[in-house]
């Protein structure tokens, strides 16, 4: 909803987005709003699998 509001207000490129691991690992948070999320910084922590 936030990215949609940015597009509606014609403010794409105005904000610097910093996203959680959800943005970095999944497509659906920004689907159909890629232009608004362009240049976003996402953080995906390194993790080891336990066996």
CSV table of N, CA and C in Angstrom, one decimal:
chain,number,residue,atom,x,y,z
A,1,UNK,N,0.8,-1.2,0.0
A,1,UNK,CA,0.0,0.0,0.0
A,1,UNK,C,0.9,1.3,0.0
A,2,UNK,N,2.0,1.2,0.7
A,2,UNK,CA,2.8,2.4,0.7
A,2,UNK,C,3.4,2.7,-0.6
A,3,UNK,N,3.9,1.7,-1.3
A,3,UNK,CA,4.5,1.9,-2.7
A,3,UNK,C,3.4,2.4,-3.6
A,4,UNK,N,2.2,1.9,-3.5
A,4,UNK,CA,1.1,2.3,-4.3
A,4,UNK,C,0.8,3.8,-4.1
A,5,UNK,N,0.8,4.2,-2.9
A,5,UNK,CA,0.5,5.6,-2.5
A,5,UNK,C,1.6,6.5,-3.1
A,6,UNK,N,2.8,6.0,-3.1
A,6,UNK,CA,3.9,6.8,-3.7
A,6,UNK,C,3.7,7.0,-5.2
A,7,UNK,N,3.3,6.0,-5.9
A,7,UNK,CA,3.0,6.1,-7.3
A,7,UNK,C,1.8,7.0,-7.6
A,8,UNK,N,0.7,6.9,-6.8
A,8,UNK,CA,-0.4,7.8,-7.0
A,8,UNK,C,-0.1,9.2,-6.7
A,9,UNK,N,0.8,9.5,-5.8
A,9,UNK,CA,1.2,10.9,-5.5
A,9,UNK,C,2.3,11.4,-6.4
A,10,UNK,N,2.7,10.6,-7.4
A,10,UNK,CA,3.7,11.0,-8.3
A,10,UNK,C,5.0,11.3,-7.6
A,11,UNK,N,5.4,10.5,-6.6
A,11,UNK,CA,6.6,10.8,-5.8
A,11,UNK,C,7.6,9.7,-5.9
A,12,UNK,N,7.5,8.9,-7.0
A,12,UNK,CA,8.5,7.8,-7.2
A,12,UNK,C,9.9,8.5,-7.3
A,13,UNK,N,10.9,7.9,-6.7
A,13,UNK,CA,12.2,8.5,-6.8
A,13,UNK,C,12.5,9.5,-5.7
A,14,UNK,N,11.5,9.9,-5.0
A,14,UNK,CA,11.6,10.9,-3.9
A,14,UNK,C,12.2,10.3,-2.6
A,15,UNK,N,11.8,9.1,-2.4
A,15,UNK,CA,12.1,8.4,-1.1
A,15,UNK,C,13.3,7.4,-1.3
A,16,UNK,N,14.0,7.2,-0.2
A,16,UNK,CA,15.0,6.1,-0.2
A,16,UNK,C,14.4,5.0,0.7
A,17,UNK,N,14.1,3.9,0.1
A,17,UNK,CA,13.5,2.8,0.8
A,17,UNK,C,14.6,1.8,1.4
A,18,UNK,N,14.4,1.4,2.6
A,18,UNK,CA,15.2,0.4,3.3
A,18,UNK,C,14.3,-0.7,3.7
A,19,UNK,N,14.4,-1.9,3.1
A,19,UNK,CA,13.5,-2.9,3.3
A,19,UNK,C,14.1,-4.1,4.2
A,20,UNK,N,13.2,-4.8,4.7
A,20,UNK,CA,13.5,-6.0,5.6
A,20,UNK,C,13.9,-7.2,4.7
A,21,UNK,N,14.1,-8.3,5.3
A,21,UNK,CA,14.5,-9.5,4.6
A,21,UNK,C,13.3,-9.9,3.7
A,22,UNK,N,12.1,-9.6,4.0
A,22,UNK,CA,11.0,-9.9,3.1
A,22,UNK,C,11.1,-9.3,1.7
A,23,UNK,N,11.6,-8.1,1.6
A,23,UNK,CA,11.7,-7.4,0.3
A,23,UNK,C,12.9,-8.1,-0.4
A,24,UNK,N,13.9,-8.5,0.2
A,24,UNK,CA,15.1,-9.0,-0.4
A,24,UNK,C,14.9,-10.4,-0.9
A,25,UNK,N,14.1,-11.2,-0.2
A,25,UNK,CA,13.9,-12.6,-0.5
A,25,UNK,C,12.7,-13.0,-1.3
A,26,UNK,N,11.7,-12.1,-1.4
A,26,UNK,CA,10.5,-12.4,-2.1
A,26,UNK,C,10.1,-11.3,-3.1
A,27,UNK,N,9.4,-11.8,-4.1
A,27,UNK,CA,9.0,-10.9,-5.2
A,27,UNK,C,7.7,-10.1,-4.9
A,28,UNK,N,6.7,-10.8,-4.2
A,28,UNK,CA,5.4,-10.2,-4.1
A,28,UNK,C,5.3,-8.9,-3.3
A,29,UNK,N,6.2,-8.5,-2.4
A,29,UNK,CA,6.1,-7.2,-1.7
A,29,UNK,C,6.2,-6.0,-2.7
A,30,UNK,N,6.8,-6.2,-3.8
A,30,UNK,CA,7.0,-5.1,-4.8
A,30,UNK,C,6.4,-5.4,-6.2
A,31,UNK,N,5.7,-6.5,-6.3
A,31,UNK,CA,5.2,-6.9,-7.6
A,31,UNK,C,4.2,-5.8,-8.1
A,32,UNK,N,4.4,-5.5,-9.4
A,32,UNK,CA,3.6,-4.4,-10.1
A,32,UNK,C,3.9,-3.0,-9.6
A,33,UNK,N,4.9,-2.9,-8.7
A,33,UNK,CA,5.3,-1.6,-8.2
A,33,UNK,C,6.8,-1.4,-8.2
A,34,UNK,N,7.5,-2.2,-9.1
A,34,UNK,CA,8.9,-2.2,-9.2
A,34,UNK,C,9.5,-0.8,-9.4
A,35,UNK,N,8.9,0.0,-10.2
A,35,UNK,CA,9.4,1.3,-10.5
A,35,UNK,C,9.5,2.1,-9.2
A,36,UNK,N,8.5,2.0,-8.3
A,36,UNK,CA,8.5,2.8,-7.0
A,36,UNK,C,9.6,2.2,-6.1
A,37,UNK,N,9.9,0.9,-6.2
A,37,UNK,CA,10.9,0.3,-5.3
A,37,UNK,C,12.3,0.4,-5.8
A,38,UNK,N,12.5,0.9,-7.0
A,38,UNK,CA,13.8,0.9,-7.7
A,38,UNK,C,14.8,1.6,-6.8
A,39,UNK,N,16.0,1.1,-6.7
A,39,UNK,CA,17.1,1.5,-5.9
A,39,UNK,C,16.9,1.3,-4.4
A,40,UNK,N,15.9,0.5,-4.0
A,40,UNK,CA,15.7,0.2,-2.6
A,40,UNK,C,16.9,-0.6,-2.1
A,41,UNK,N,17.2,-0.5,-0.8
A,41,UNK,CA,18.2,-1.3,-0.1
A,41,UNK,C,17.5,-2.3,0.7
A,42,UNK,N,17.8,-3.6,0.5
A,42,UNK,CA,17.2,-4.6,1.3
A,42,UNK,C,18.2,-5.3,2.1
A,43,UNK,N,17.9,-5.9,3.2
A,43,UNK,CA,18.8,-6.5,4.1
A,43,UNK,C,18.3,-8.0,4.3
A,44,UNK,N,19.2,-8.9,4.0
A,44,UNK,CA,18.9,-10.3,4.2
A,44,UNK,C,20.0,-10.9,5.0
A,45,UNK,N,19.8,-11.1,6.3
A,45,UNK,CA,20.8,-11.6,7.2
A,45,UNK,C,21.4,-13.0,6.7
A,46,UNK,N,22.7,-13.2,6.9
A,46,UNK,CA,23.3,-14.5,6.6
A,46,UNK,C,22.8,-15.5,7.7
A,47,UNK,N,22.6,-16.7,7.2
A,47,UNK,CA,22.2,-17.7,8.2
A,47,UNK,C,22.7,-19.1,7.8
A,48,UNK,N,23.0,-19.9,8.7
A,48,UNK,CA,23.5,-21.3,8.5
A,48,UNK,C,22.3,-22.2,8.8
A,49,UNK,N,22.2,-23.3,8.0
A,49,UNK,CA,21.2,-24.3,8.3
A,49,UNK,C,21.7,-25.2,9.4
A,50,UNK,N,20.9,-25.5,10.3
A,50,UNK,CA,21.2,-26.5,11.4
A,50,UNK,C,20.8,-27.9,10.9
A,51,UNK,N,21.7,-28.8,11.1
A,51,UNK,CA,21.4,-30.2,10.7
A,51,UNK,C,21.3,-31.1,11.9
